[in-house]
């Protein structure tokens, strides 16, 4: 920690929600000789201000009869917010600090109006206030009226949360104006990284010394540094490559942490339109000093990439989440949301050397790097050769130019609790692209925090510019380890246990932590989910990973891999990212706390077969590169009236729901026969043929005679998370407007309707909140559950489980499955006549990976049961829309519950 003084700043923490009355927009000023002038037109909700007003009606008037209004309301009707009352009913917001009086010998009236703190604080970051202020932002008329003569003088003022705040609709015009004012010769290029859920563009600006600098980087350096980083490093060391630039990416992902967005716009303004910029920082002895940043010199070394916000819809609605209700800062590896998919493509294209993600809010001014445990797939020793220094420079610049007197770097100042074990944050995701990735947390929503971010950005830019060669050399070393297949033991000191002792990477008796290859077969004999195999290949390519396909059958040891298998050669620059999403993960349960979910395990949570190969050069000459994935097609082999859609992937659920929506007959097979299983779907061939191009389905002609039941599309009410609602939409289930009209209630928040459920309404409960609800309301006598989370919101684990396969509710699953729990719960007592659908395995190695202290108590416990109209899952089937392999457990339960 670095401090200017001993006092730390604390943000107010209030958590009360309240709707606001809409802002009253300014009305046109009537044409007359009357005038009203002010010494400044800006009013801030987070800074008390006095405004000097001079009014002239052209004649004298009794000042006691003047009516002063703001936004059409008398001044005394403007009140400060009272949290207890949840209303604007407090002390006056607008008062006269100097009452109106005539300037001697004139008809001019002079007054001073004081605008206090609307919310009684200079910081409106508490979520209870964050939801309020947007409704009041706008232009208002300050007016003085002589009601007897119907003469009014007025002037427009802008009321804002802080002066620099821009609404969504103001951002693009501001960017365009800056671009017009850019210094002649500087290259500025607007791009739309892609559209948000609601169709808004992700504004993105590239700023460089000139176009040639960008062309050189994208057409030459960006590819060479990934393919042959050591040659590029040698060119630089020998002076053969002198005029190269390195990219600095500046980002915001939570737009309700609003100073982040506005600070990026200001940084774009500075670097596009200024020749130099002075800012203060702190010297080595603690003395304050001024630095003058020569912008042309910075642009000789850097290309700036401004992603003003990764979440445009969130800026419009002033929310952390996107329009689907997802926190995108937990989705940067899962990439279920369109915004993170757009970002991943751009990040892979640019591979920045430095990435700043502007956030809020902490009591302290916090700048990463993080505490342990660190994700073992980082080349952490190389990333820290610059990342800590850059954080210090950002912190010193941030506090030297603001009221803040300290900054905090978690890696230096905290033992744990602010880790980078998950790659899903934007900053940690960028580290897999070789960037010094920093989440920067400010304390407040106000101009001070805005200034802290602007100056932190200037400090970062100066650091990169001054140390370009050293930083680029470290990034090239990161890539070189991947390309050369080196598992350097120098990194091991960074991977520690809770006592701070170095434990290194867990190589499990292998020479290298990384396999030589990952293979994802697409042949149905080896691949349990062909569609997900193709989806994973597409995902990896989007993230800048080299993917190949075998051109013939290849045998490695005793295993044969059919032609067409996807092969990921781990001798590539970004192998750490590949391993982070495809390895089994770690058991981090010995740590007291973790910041967020650490399990990625795409093969298990998305449900496809991937194989590790440890045999150097096994596939070296039998590959063709894949640039675009060709999706598989549904085949209908045979000539029968009916076909079976096998219940083996989520595509089957989507197809069935579309047929049901279109009033096409669908039946579910109730007993297994040769070629099909209980829970598979039976449809008319003509109906299947009409939709088969939309979905990849595993099908077989039907010639059986076993029992079946007709399905109808159930109406589903989701009483819980945005993720569950999103998943149900993705699967094509029809949504019910209320629990009363629903055929089935799906609940992952413990919000079900007790009376309806007691009266037999089918209920599907997911996770600890719903289990608590069922137990508390005694909806299943004899049921009890337990959770290990205590005060924590979650414990998570990927577990080996024993599944009661062969039933409608478990259709498509095997006796042994890896299933996922995020809420630390299990069922310790089950009603005698309940059907246990899944239990945690009793094998000693049942815990695959995750963070779950005291998970030994899970062994053999029930985690999914069904009785009468209630089905319960400890498994968090829809958590952040990532455990997609579990979706069919939910779909099966809905079909079974529907009438």
PDB file of C-alpha atoms in Angstrom, residues 747-854:
ATOM      1  CA  UNK A 747     -36.943 -21.875  -8.987  1.00  0.00           C
ATOM      2  CA  UNK A 748     -33.287 -21.305  -8.145  1.00  0.00           C
ATOM      3  CA  UNK A 749     -33.850 -18.500  -5.633  1.00  0.00           C
ATOM      4  CA  UNK A 750     -36.293 -19.956  -3.110  1.00  0.00           C
ATOM      5  CA  UNK A 751     -39.131 -17.770  -4.395  1.00  0.00           C
ATOM      6  CA  UNK A 752     -41.754 -20.402  -5.177  1.00  0.00           C
ATOM      7  CA  UNK A 753     -45.414 -20.043  -4.241  1.00  0.00           C
ATOM      8  CA  UNK A 754     -45.917 -22.283  -1.189  1.00  0.00           C
ATOM      9  CA  UNK A 755     -49.684 -22.615  -1.562  1.00  0.00           C
ATOM     10  CA  UNK A 756     -49.593 -23.566  -5.226  1.00  0.00           C
ATOM     11  CA  UNK A 757     -46.881 -26.146  -4.594  1.00  0.00           C
ATOM     12  CA  UNK A 758     -48.795 -27.643  -1.646  1.00  0.00           C
ATOM     13  CA  UNK A 759     -51.786 -27.965  -3.975  1.00  0.00           C
ATOM     14  CA  UNK A 760     -49.760 -30.004  -6.442  1.00  0.00           C
ATOM     15  CA  UNK A 761     -48.259 -27.433  -8.809  1.00  0.00           C
ATOM     16  CA  UNK A 762     -45.110 -29.103 -10.206  1.00  0.00           C
ATOM     17  CA  UNK A 763     -42.022 -27.496  -8.720  1.00  0.00           C
ATOM     18  CA  UNK A 764     -38.377 -27.834  -9.770  1.00  0.00           C
ATOM     19  CA  UNK A 765     -35.974 -26.428  -7.211  1.00  0.00           C
ATOM     20  CA  UNK A 766     -32.328 -25.741  -8.074  1.00  0.00           C
ATOM     21  CA  UNK A 767     -29.516 -24.972  -5.635  1.00  0.00           C
ATOM     22  CA  UNK A 768     -29.314 -24.132  -1.960  1.00  0.00           C
ATOM     23  CA  UNK A 769     -31.915 -21.329  -1.885  1.00  0.00           C
ATOM     24  CA  UNK A 770     -34.648 -23.564  -3.244  1.00  0.00           C
ATOM     25  CA  UNK A 771     -33.635 -26.442  -0.949  1.00  0.00           C
ATOM     26  CA  UNK A 772     -33.860 -24.071   2.005  1.00  0.00           C
ATOM     27  CA  UNK A 773     -37.301 -22.941   0.837  1.00  0.00           C
ATOM     28  CA  UNK A 774     -38.615 -26.522   0.591  1.00  0.00           C
ATOM     29  CA  UNK A 775     -37.205 -27.474   3.983  1.00  0.00           C
ATOM     30  CA  UNK A 776     -38.349 -24.285   5.726  1.00  0.00           C
ATOM     31  CA  UNK A 777     -41.900 -24.559   4.378  1.00  0.00           C
ATOM     32  CA  UNK A 778     -42.015 -28.337   5.050  1.00  0.00           C
ATOM     33  CA  UNK A 779     -43.104 -29.008   1.477  1.00  0.00           C
ATOM     34  CA  UNK A 780     -41.472 -32.448   1.599  1.00  0.00           C
ATOM     35  CA  UNK A 781     -41.839 -34.019   5.062  1.00  0.00           C
ATOM     36  CA  UNK A 782     -38.698 -35.952   5.882  1.00  0.00           C
ATOM     37  CA  UNK A 783     -36.502 -33.754   3.681  1.00  0.00           C
ATOM     38  CA  UNK A 784     -33.495 -31.910   5.051  1.00  0.00           C
ATOM     39  CA  UNK A 785     -30.526 -30.306   3.383  1.00  0.00           C
ATOM     40  CA  UNK A 786     -27.194 -28.905   4.440  1.00  0.00           C
ATOM     41  CA  UNK A 787     -24.834 -26.272   3.103  1.00  0.00           C
ATOM     42  CA  UNK A 788     -21.170 -25.715   3.819  1.00  0.00           C
ATOM     43  CA  UNK A 789     -21.130 -22.106   2.729  1.00  0.00           C
ATOM     44  CA  UNK A 790     -21.766 -20.409   6.073  1.00  0.00           C
ATOM     45  CA  UNK A 791     -21.621 -16.678   5.425  1.00  0.00           C
ATOM     46  CA  UNK A 792     -20.234 -17.220   1.929  1.00  0.00           C
ATOM     47  CA  UNK A 793     -22.552 -17.043  -1.048  1.00  0.00           C
ATOM     48  CA  UNK A 794     -21.092 -20.141  -2.639  1.00  0.00           C
ATOM     49  CA  UNK A 795     -18.849 -23.157  -2.495  1.00  0.00           C
ATOM     50  CA  UNK A 796     -18.356 -24.844  -5.825  1.00  0.00           C
ATOM     51  CA  UNK A 797     -17.222 -28.222  -6.961  1.00  0.00           C
ATOM     52  CA  UNK A 798     -17.172 -30.528  -9.948  1.00  0.00           C
ATOM     53  CA  UNK A 799     -17.999 -33.946  -8.531  1.00  0.00           C
ATOM     54  CA  UNK A 800     -18.098 -37.555  -9.651  1.00  0.00           C
ATOM     55  CA  UNK A 801     -21.662 -38.708  -9.110  1.00  0.00           C
ATOM     56  CA  UNK A 802     -23.714 -41.900  -9.338  1.00  0.00           C
ATOM     57  CA  UNK A 803     -26.812 -41.303 -11.463  1.00  0.00           C
ATOM     58  CA  UNK A 804     -29.953 -43.424 -11.504  1.00  0.00           C
ATOM     59  CA  UNK A 805     -29.800 -43.678 -15.287  1.00  0.00           C
ATOM     60  CA  UNK A 806     -32.528 -45.065 -17.502  1.00  0.00           C
ATOM     61  CA  UNK A 807     -35.400 -42.975 -16.138  1.00  0.00           C
ATOM     62  CA  UNK A 808     -37.329 -40.162 -17.793  1.00  0.00           C
ATOM     63  CA  UNK A 809     -35.733 -37.622 -15.437  1.00  0.00           C
ATOM     64  CA  UNK A 810     -32.201 -38.868 -16.135  1.00  0.00           C
ATOM     65  CA  UNK A 811     -32.657 -39.630 -19.829  1.00  0.00           C
ATOM     66  CA  UNK A 812     -29.456 -39.205 -21.803  1.00  0.00           C
ATOM     67  CA  UNK A 813     -27.120 -39.573 -18.820  1.00  0.00           C
ATOM     68  CA  UNK A 814     -24.862 -42.435 -17.772  1.00  0.00           C
ATOM     69  CA  UNK A 815     -24.490 -44.156 -14.414  1.00  0.00           C
ATOM     70  CA  UNK A 816     -21.287 -42.203 -13.741  1.00  0.00           C
ATOM     71  CA  UNK A 817     -21.300 -38.470 -14.442  1.00  0.00           C
ATOM     72  CA  UNK A 818     -19.401 -35.349 -13.415  1.00  0.00           C
ATOM     73  CA  UNK A 819     -21.922 -32.817 -12.143  1.00  0.00           C
ATOM     74  CA  UNK A 820     -21.501 -29.275 -10.863  1.00  0.00           C
ATOM     75  CA  UNK A 821     -22.596 -27.525  -7.663  1.00  0.00           C
ATOM     76  CA  UNK A 822     -22.024 -23.816  -7.051  1.00  0.00           C
ATOM     77  CA  UNK A 823     -24.030 -23.226  -3.883  1.00  0.00           C
ATOM     78  CA  UNK A 824     -22.321 -25.646  -1.494  1.00  0.00           C
ATOM     79  CA  UNK A 825     -25.422 -27.728  -0.814  1.00  0.00           C
ATOM     80  CA  UNK A 826     -26.447 -31.366  -0.530  1.00  0.00           C
ATOM     81  CA  UNK A 827     -29.400 -33.360   0.808  1.00  0.00           C
ATOM     82  CA  UNK A 828     -28.732 -35.005   4.138  1.00  0.00           C
ATOM     83  CA  UNK A 829     -32.227 -36.478   4.614  1.00  0.00           C
ATOM     84  CA  UNK A 830     -34.523 -37.763   1.872  1.00  0.00           C
ATOM     85  CA  UNK A 831     -38.168 -38.859   2.260  1.00  0.00           C
ATOM     86  CA  UNK A 832     -38.438 -42.654   2.237  1.00  0.00           C
ATOM     87  CA  UNK A 833     -40.559 -42.853  -0.896  1.00  0.00           C
ATOM     88  CA  UNK A 834     -38.585 -40.244  -2.850  1.00  0.00           C
ATOM     89  CA  UNK A 835     -36.643 -41.272  -5.917  1.00  0.00           C
ATOM     90  CA  UNK A 836     -32.949 -40.438  -5.643  1.00  0.00           C
ATOM     91  CA  UNK A 837     -31.783 -39.364  -9.075  1.00  0.00           C
ATOM     92  CA  UNK A 838     -28.110 -38.722  -8.249  1.00  0.00           C
ATOM     93  CA  UNK A 839     -25.678 -39.058  -5.366  1.00  0.00           C
ATOM     94  CA  UNK A 840     -22.130 -37.903  -4.883  1.00  0.00           C
ATOM     95  CA  UNK A 841     -19.847 -40.856  -5.536  1.00  0.00           C
ATOM     96  CA  UNK A 842     -18.424 -42.743  -2.580  1.00  0.00           C
ATOM     97  CA  UNK A 843     -15.033 -43.056  -4.264  1.00  0.00           C
ATOM     98  CA  UNK A 844     -12.201 -41.243  -2.489  1.00  0.00           C
ATOM     99  CA  UNK A 845     -11.388 -39.060  -5.494  1.00  0.00           C
ATOM    100  CA  UNK A 846     -14.975 -37.889  -6.028  1.00  0.00           C
ATOM    101  CA  UNK A 847     -13.915 -34.213  -5.883  1.00  0.00           C
ATOM    102  CA  UNK A 848     -12.546 -33.235  -9.290  1.00  0.00           C
ATOM    103  CA  UNK A 849     -11.897 -29.510  -8.841  1.00  0.00           C
ATOM    104  CA  UNK A 850     -13.211 -26.307  -7.351  1.00  0.00           C
ATOM    105  CA  UNK A 851     -13.264 -24.454  -4.047  1.00  0.00           C
ATOM    106  CA  UNK A 852     -15.217 -26.268  -1.371  1.00  0.00           C
ATOM    107  CA  UNK A 853     -13.758 -26.326   2.148  1.00  0.00           C
ATOM    108  CA  UNK A 854     -14.812 -29.399   4.161  1.00  0.00           C
TER     109      UNK A 854
END
